[in-house]
Amino acid sequence: MSGSGGSIRVLNVAEKPSVAKSVATLLSGNQGQGLRVREGRSRYNKIYEFNYSINGRPCHMLVTSVTGHLMELEFEDRFRKWHACDPALLFTAPVHKKVPEDKLDIKRTLEEEARRCQWLVLWLDCDREGENIAFEVIEVCTAVNRHLTIRRARFSALTERDIYNAVQNLVNANKFFADAVDARQEIDLRIGASFTRFQTMLLRDAFVIDSTASDRNLVLSYGPCQFPTLGFVVERYWEIQSHEPEEFWTINCSHKSDEGTATFHWMRGHLFDYACAVVIYEMCVEEPTATVTKVRQQEKLKKPPNPLNTIQLEQRASIYFRMSSEHTMKVAEELYQAGFISYPRTETDGFSERTDLHAIVEEQQRHPGWGSYAQRLLDPASGLWKNPSNGGHDDKAHPPIHPTKFSSGESGWSQDHHRLYELVVRHFLACVSQPAVGAETTVEIDIAGELFSASGRVILAKNYLDVYRFESWGGSLLPTYEFGQQFVPTTLTLDSGVTRPPPLLSEADLLSCMDKEGIGTDATMHDHIKKLLDRFYATKDSSMRFSPTNLGEALVMGYDDMGYKLWKPYLRAVMERDMKAVSEGAKSKAEVLETCLQQMKACFLDARLNKVKLFEAMSVFFERSSRPSGDDQHTSGEFVRQCGLCHEADMVLRQNRDGNFMVGCLGYPQCRNAVWLPGSVSEAAVTTNVCNSCTPGPVYLIQFTFRRLEIPPNYSANHLGCIGGCDETLRQLTEICGTGSRLSARGRGPVTSNNNVPRSNTRQGPCIYCHQAGHSSGDCPSQSSGPRSVRPQSMNVQSARGRGPAMSNNVQQSNTRQGACIYCHQTGHSSGDCPSQSSGPQSARPRSMNVQSGQVSTSCSTCGAPCALRTANTIANRGRKFYSCQSQACNFFVWEDSLNNDNGGRGFQRANVSASASNPTRSGGSGRGGRGAGDAAGVSFVSATGDPVSGRRCFACGDPSHFANVCPNRGN
């Protein structure tokens, strides 16, 4: 559908409502007819209509806007919850762009208007970020009208001249720019989310962290630009802390005459050897006559500044006005949107030949403060004009920041608006001016062979300094000296001093470091600095200088102790160069994403393996918390498989405080699916091998190491096993040894167990501590609180880098009343320190296996060899008889009481339902006695020992023979 009279209907989209209003007002005032305003779906984004002519073609213009990015990059839903997956998976998890809920009205406006238009003209900011937003708008509009002609308006200031030139010279959108931003967004999202979740879940609950946020809302964020920025602050702080003052000595000389006083400085500077300095000084005192050896007079120039870019604007506003970079950009953006200055986000510091510099100066002649200087600039007779220098940076998008409209001060401006506008104007006038000229005199003298010098300066022509009041060119006038002249100094002294450390980084210094190392862009640097303050990683004092907080220093120290330079700028600088290559078309987005993410994933996995370094660094500054650590239940572990119960979160291998291993769902507490592993496991690690039997896959195999004394002699202490339900060895050892404790440490109360979690044997013998019945050893009232696995030790953490000793953490010792060791039955040591046990912390409930030979009464169903009758002596199955094959290759095992029940060598069959709890939907099983979900409805639920589990019913139909996840009536 065309506009009125056959004109082209053009949808114009700006980045902000204020820009849309300015564009519509300027174009309609130029040659437009009858500017009309109507409401869009969003009340903040109005639609302006008027008629216009583009290159002689009549157009009906509709101008509306977005509010920054229209879309957000996010993970798919199953990866968005913090405990839904292993953070390492976020490096490869699917991501997509989506219009968030609060911008759906803007999207609807664009769709409605695009359906009725032939052209789409994009008025987004002309940098990479603006180009990316442009392609978001294109995606929304072309989804409803794929026949749109798409054009791009390029402008740098909201002035009539710039807007008119932009609309009459439309160009194509730059896909390379948009791809560079897409790459940055995805890299930052994946790296930031993975490290942030890792840090926060690992440390937040483990330590009492003094911050402005509440404990539960505290986020220990990691950003690939934010962390190197913090690194600059911490590194300078460490440099100051490690500085050791050193005394030095220097010789000072002065000479007073009728023309004034000259101060001469020793050309050696200073000496650290006192005896040497004294000898030289005494030589000078003995022969004090000074001889002038050189008088040099020369003209010196002080050059005006280069044209203003974003970094220089932020630095100078910080130095001159003590304005933060974040606030500076906010004020500059408001001045730009009101049309008073050009686009404030630019790397360019050189004007092109096309820029009419004289026209910009002419607009400023009326100002009461600098108007007279502008008039002198335009007067050829003054000789004040000089074409500006070029700083060598050009982002190919915008010119340097300069004034675009005259103002002597608007009524709605704050003091900072006045200051920043004045800085932009005076800086522009200065950069088109001649340099200041001075006459500098240098005098050198000789006293007893030692050389001293003095210098003085007189300004001959201030030139640009007349308007650029923020800079000065100080200097004193020297008395007149002639070559060969001799005189006796008025004073000659030997003075001492001490070396001083460098100062803390100022905001201008920090911006310089970031710019030099390529951290962030001109449009984002101030955001990274603000993030440090918001996250309480650093503080800024009244002098605009930064110090790290304990939290910021601890995090950097932890990564530094690991040996990884994640807090250094090198990795991010490489990423920035790669993204620049994408914007230039030299590299593809996919190539950069693959390279960066592979590198950072390797760093992440290494950092997680060395997480103890983070704990040690945090312990230097913070006390350990009494709250359950995030490492107990919520922190991520090694990914094993996707949960077969909730089908949303992942199941990971974890170890609780008592040393017991389990594979649990990260969706806890919403999903309580867990597979508890045999209590005899001392070590477990997920491998890259995948089970070929269990589905749905992948199910990664786990390398187990068992405590030799807690398993029968015919089982290997090392086993590569699967928790999916097909592993007979793992199932048998679970039967023999029982599973690890699922109770929290004493005093915290029991953790509610899921129906699908295998249970320990409920038959109890006497307590191994007090030898009384009625309670388990884990709940023995005679024992001190806390897990038995804690070995007495004293931790004295020394602070790093010369900061002195930190607080000593004394771990409370276990009950000192000792009977015989439960392992070797000897006195003189506790079971936790028994030399007969393998190294490493023991389980909270000590176990030992004492197998006694018995008579042969059954044969192995695999090899036919006779099996010995043995007796289990574990806590879970003490006194229970079982048969097992001597050959480790057979893995044959059966309880004696199972044979009495006619189960014929398949006594472990009853454990299959619970052992496969993590995969209830599996069809069939490759192991002996395996059952699929389809058969589950025909059996009663049993525990890991084969004993019936009572009091459990399907919540869907009430049948006690099955759970709801395999209910045949589910969904009816």
PDB file of C-alpha atoms in Angstrom, residues 818-964:
ATOM      1  CA  GLN A 818      39.525 -42.938  72.709  1.00  0.00           C
ATOM      2  CA  GLY A 819      38.784 -46.605  72.836  1.00  0.00           C
ATOM      3  CA  ALA A 820      40.231 -49.190  70.487  1.00  0.00           C
ATOM      4  CA  CYS A 821      40.447 -48.201  66.814  1.00  0.00           C
ATOM      5  CA  ILE A 822      37.430 -49.612  64.972  1.00  0.00           C
ATOM      6  CA  TYR A 823      39.666 -50.577  62.042  1.00  0.00           C
ATOM      7  CA  CYS A 824      42.740 -52.305  63.558  1.00  0.00           C
ATOM      8  CA  HIS A 825      41.393 -52.688  67.139  1.00  0.00           C
ATOM      9  CA  GLN A 826      44.560 -51.154  68.559  1.00  0.00           C
ATOM     10  CA  THR A 827      44.686 -48.291  71.077  1.00  0.00           C
ATOM     11  CA  GLY A 828      46.754 -45.115  70.914  1.00  0.00           C
ATOM     12  CA  HIS A 829      45.126 -43.537  67.905  1.00  0.00           C
ATOM     13  CA  SER A 830      41.673 -42.715  66.570  1.00  0.00           C
ATOM     14  CA  SER A 831      40.059 -44.439  63.649  1.00  0.00           C
ATOM     15  CA  GLY A 832      40.369 -41.205  61.632  1.00  0.00           C
ATOM     16  CA  ASP A 833      44.182 -41.445  61.939  1.00  0.00           C
ATOM     17  CA  CYS A 834      44.520 -45.219  61.604  1.00  0.00           C
ATOM     18  CA  PRO A 835      47.754 -45.981  59.699  1.00  0.00           C
ATOM     19  CA  SER A 836      46.154 -49.047  58.159  1.00  0.00           C
ATOM     20  CA  GLN A 837      43.640 -46.948  56.267  1.00  0.00           C
ATOM     21  CA  SER A 838      44.171 -45.273  52.914  1.00  0.00           C
ATOM     22  CA  SER A 839      45.093 -41.598  52.934  1.00  0.00           C
ATOM     23  CA  GLY A 840      42.469 -38.937  52.690  1.00  0.00           C
ATOM     24  CA  PRO A 841      39.494 -38.141  54.902  1.00  0.00           C
ATOM     25  CA  GLN A 842      37.339 -41.077  55.913  1.00  0.00           C
ATOM     26  CA  SER A 843      33.596 -41.163  55.748  1.00  0.00           C
ATOM     27  CA  ALA A 844      31.685 -39.794  58.694  1.00  0.00           C
ATOM     28  CA  ARG A 845      30.623 -43.335  59.474  1.00  0.00           C
ATOM     29  CA  PRO A 846      33.773 -45.498  59.517  1.00  0.00           C
ATOM     30  CA  ARG A 847      33.355 -48.892  57.852  1.00  0.00           C
ATOM     31  CA  SER A 848      35.541 -51.930  57.537  1.00  0.00           C
ATOM     32  CA  MET A 849      35.033 -55.203  55.681  1.00  0.00           C
ATOM     33  CA  ASN A 850      35.862 -58.440  57.528  1.00  0.00           C
ATOM     34  CA  VAL A 851      35.115 -61.335  55.213  1.00  0.00           C
ATOM     35  CA  GLN A 852      35.168 -64.832  56.695  1.00  0.00           C
ATOM     36  CA  SER A 853      35.407 -67.920  54.523  1.00  0.00           C
ATOM     37  CA  GLY A 854      32.582 -70.429  54.645  1.00  0.00           C
ATOM     38  CA  GLN A 855      31.590 -73.682  52.953  1.00  0.00           C
ATOM     39  CA  VAL A 856      30.901 -73.850  49.242  1.00  0.00           C
ATOM     40  CA  SER A 857      27.192 -74.216  48.452  1.00  0.00           C
ATOM     41  CA  THR A 858      26.642 -72.528  45.051  1.00  0.00           C
ATOM     42  CA  SER A 859      28.402 -72.004  41.741  1.00  0.00           C
ATOM     43  CA  CYS A 860      29.038 -68.922  39.616  1.00  0.00           C
ATOM     44  CA  SER A 861      26.368 -68.580  36.932  1.00  0.00           C
ATOM     45  CA  THR A 862      28.982 -67.260  34.482  1.00  0.00           C
ATOM     46  CA  CYS A 863      32.093 -69.424  34.806  1.00  0.00           C
ATOM     47  CA  GLY A 864      30.662 -72.308  36.886  1.00  0.00           C
ATOM     48  CA  ALA A 865      33.375 -72.028  39.514  1.00  0.00           C
ATOM     49  CA  PRO A 866      32.395 -72.727  43.129  1.00  0.00           C
ATOM     50  CA  CYS A 867      31.700 -69.621  45.244  1.00  0.00           C
ATOM     51  CA  ALA A 868      32.669 -69.150  48.873  1.00  0.00           C
ATOM     52  CA  LEU A 869      30.152 -68.161  51.519  1.00  0.00           C
ATOM     53  CA  ARG A 870      31.257 -64.963  53.175  1.00  0.00           C
ATOM     54  CA  THR A 871      29.978 -62.641  55.879  1.00  0.00           C
ATOM     55  CA  ALA A 872      29.604 -58.891  55.442  1.00  0.00           C
ATOM     56  CA  ASN A 873      30.792 -56.715  58.320  1.00  0.00           C
ATOM     57  CA  THR A 874      29.662 -53.295  57.080  1.00  0.00           C
ATOM     58  CA  ILE A 875      27.384 -51.036  59.077  1.00  0.00           C
ATOM     59  CA  ALA A 876      24.555 -51.575  56.613  1.00  0.00           C
ATOM     60  CA  ASN A 877      24.806 -55.374  56.308  1.00  0.00           C
ATOM     61  CA  ARG A 878      26.782 -56.640  59.321  1.00  0.00           C
ATOM     62  CA  GLY A 879      26.351 -60.377  59.736  1.00  0.00           C
ATOM     63  CA  ARG A 880      24.590 -60.942  56.415  1.00  0.00           C
ATOM     64  CA  LYS A 881      25.880 -63.867  54.313  1.00  0.00           C
ATOM     65  CA  PHE A 882      26.670 -63.666  50.608  1.00  0.00           C
ATOM     66  CA  TYR A 883      28.304 -65.689  47.824  1.00  0.00           C
ATOM     67  CA  SER A 884      30.692 -64.149  45.274  1.00  0.00           C
ATOM     68  CA  CYS A 885      32.904 -65.527  42.527  1.00  0.00           C
ATOM     69  CA  GLN A 886      36.686 -65.466  43.044  1.00  0.00           C
ATOM     70  CA  SER A 887      37.137 -64.225  39.469  1.00  0.00           C
ATOM     71  CA  GLN A 888      36.887 -60.451  39.135  1.00  0.00           C
ATOM     72  CA  ALA A 889      35.819 -60.855  35.498  1.00  0.00           C
ATOM     73  CA  CYS A 890      32.552 -62.570  36.493  1.00  0.00           C
ATOM     74  CA  ASN A 891      31.182 -60.048  38.985  1.00  0.00           C
ATOM     75  CA  PHE A 892      28.901 -62.773  40.342  1.00  0.00           C
ATOM     76  CA  PHE A 893      27.331 -61.914  43.708  1.00  0.00           C
ATOM     77  CA  VAL A 894      24.264 -63.174  45.604  1.00  0.00           C
ATOM     78  CA  TRP A 895      22.931 -62.878  49.158  1.00  0.00           C
ATOM     79  CA  GLU A 896      22.436 -66.204  50.941  1.00  0.00           C
ATOM     80  CA  ASP A 897      18.919 -65.275  52.054  1.00  0.00           C
ATOM     81  CA  SER A 898      18.062 -64.541  48.414  1.00  0.00           C
ATOM     82  CA  LEU A 899      18.866 -68.150  47.540  1.00  0.00           C
ATOM     83  CA  ASN A 900      16.564 -69.295  50.326  1.00  0.00           C
ATOM     84  CA  ASN A 901      13.828 -67.236  48.623  1.00  0.00           C
ATOM     85  CA  ASP A 902      14.484 -69.082  45.311  1.00  0.00           C
ATOM     86  CA  ASN A 903      15.989 -66.133  43.508  1.00  0.00           C
ATOM     87  CA  GLY A 904      18.733 -68.396  42.171  1.00  0.00           C
ATOM     88  CA  GLY A 905      21.836 -66.246  41.961  1.00  0.00           C
ATOM     89  CA  ARG A 906      19.978 -63.060  41.174  1.00  0.00           C
ATOM     90  CA  GLY A 907      19.822 -61.541  44.598  1.00  0.00           C
ATOM     91  CA  PHE A 908      20.981 -58.191  43.325  1.00  0.00           C
ATOM     92  CA  GLN A 909      18.008 -58.015  40.957  1.00  0.00           C
ATOM     93  CA  ARG A 910      15.829 -56.326  43.567  1.00  0.00           C
ATOM     94  CA  ALA A 911      18.110 -53.310  43.746  1.00  0.00           C
ATOM     95  CA  ASN A 912      17.626 -52.447  40.120  1.00  0.00           C
ATOM     96  CA  VAL A 913      14.707 -50.039  40.486  1.00  0.00           C
ATOM     97  CA  SER A 914      16.448 -47.771  42.939  1.00  0.00           C
ATOM     98  CA  ALA A 915      19.849 -48.061  41.304  1.00  0.00           C
ATOM     99  CA  SER A 916      18.339 -46.803  38.079  1.00  0.00           C
ATOM    100  CA  ALA A 917      16.427 -43.972  39.693  1.00  0.00           C
ATOM    101  CA  SER A 918      18.240 -41.430  37.655  1.00  0.00           C
ATOM    102  CA  ASN A 919      16.885 -42.946  34.457  1.00  0.00           C
ATOM    103  CA  PRO A 920      13.285 -44.061  35.041  1.00  0.00           C
ATOM    104  CA  THR A 921      12.351 -43.868  31.374  1.00  0.00           C
ATOM    105  CA  ARG A 922      15.092 -46.219  30.166  1.00  0.00           C
ATOM    106  CA  SER A 923      13.771 -49.015  27.927  1.00  0.00           C
ATOM    107  CA  GLY A 924      15.375 -52.329  28.828  1.00  0.00           C
ATOM    108  CA  GLY A 925      18.676 -52.905  30.587  1.00  0.00           C
ATOM    109  CA  SER A 926      21.856 -54.591  29.533  1.00  0.00           C
ATOM    110  CA  GLY A 927      22.807 -55.784  33.025  1.00  0.00           C
ATOM    111  CA  ARG A 928      21.548 -58.940  34.642  1.00  0.00           C
ATOM    112  CA  GLY A 929      18.243 -58.392  36.374  1.00  0.00           C
ATOM    113  CA  GLY A 930      17.752 -55.097  34.556  1.00  0.00           C
ATOM    114  CA  ARG A 931      14.215 -53.780  34.204  1.00  0.00           C
ATOM    115  CA  GLY A 932      12.789 -51.092  32.005  1.00  0.00           C
ATOM    116  CA  ALA A 933      10.306 -48.448  32.981  1.00  0.00           C
ATOM    117  CA  GLY A 934       7.639 -50.466  31.349  1.00  0.00           C
ATOM    118  CA  ASP A 935       8.113 -53.240  33.901  1.00  0.00           C
ATOM    119  CA  ALA A 936       8.333 -50.985  36.902  1.00  0.00           C
ATOM    120  CA  ALA A 937       4.616 -50.907  37.477  1.00  0.00           C
ATOM    121  CA  GLY A 938       4.613 -54.618  38.220  1.00  0.00           C
ATOM    122  CA  VAL A 939       7.058 -54.576  41.118  1.00  0.00           C
ATOM    123  CA  SER A 940       7.132 -53.217  44.638  1.00  0.00           C
ATOM    124  CA  PHE A 941       9.638 -50.544  45.459  1.00  0.00           C
ATOM    125  CA  VAL A 942      12.744 -51.715  47.244  1.00  0.00           C
ATOM    126  CA  SER A 943      15.714 -50.004  48.828  1.00  0.00           C
ATOM    127  CA  ALA A 944      19.333 -50.448  47.812  1.00  0.00           C
ATOM    128  CA  THR A 945      19.478 -53.508  50.116  1.00  0.00           C
ATOM    129  CA  GLY A 946      16.446 -55.157  48.542  1.00  0.00           C
ATOM    130  CA  ASP A 947      14.189 -54.450  51.538  1.00  0.00           C
ATOM    131  CA  PRO A 948      10.670 -53.181  50.755  1.00  0.00           C
ATOM    132  CA  VAL A 949      10.118 -49.438  51.091  1.00  0.00           C
ATOM    133  CA  SER A 950       6.863 -48.791  52.925  1.00  0.00           C
ATOM    134  CA  GLY A 951       4.662 -45.714  53.076  1.00  0.00           C
ATOM    135  CA  ARG A 952       5.353 -44.662  49.478  1.00  0.00           C
ATOM    136  CA  ARG A 953       2.532 -44.206  46.997  1.00  0.00           C
ATOM    137  CA  CYS A 954       2.070 -42.783  43.518  1.00  0.00           C
ATOM    138  CA  PHE A 955       0.740 -39.252  44.025  1.00  0.00           C
ATOM    139  CA  ALA A 956      -1.119 -39.477  40.691  1.00  0.00           C
ATOM    140  CA  CYS A 957      -3.264 -42.561  41.326  1.00  0.00           C
ATOM    141  CA  GLY A 958      -2.424 -43.619  44.914  1.00  0.00           C
ATOM    142  CA  ASP A 959      -1.112 -47.076  43.913  1.00  0.00           C
ATOM    143  CA  PRO A 960       1.745 -48.146  46.282  1.00  0.00           C
ATOM    144  CA  SER A 961       3.322 -50.337  43.596  1.00  0.00           C
ATOM    145  CA  HIS A 962       4.874 -47.534  41.622  1.00  0.00           C
ATOM    146  CA  PHE A 963       5.832 -43.844  41.620  1.00  0.00           C
ATOM    147  CA  ALA A 964       4.213 -41.108  39.591  1.00  0.00           C
TER     148      ALA A 964
END
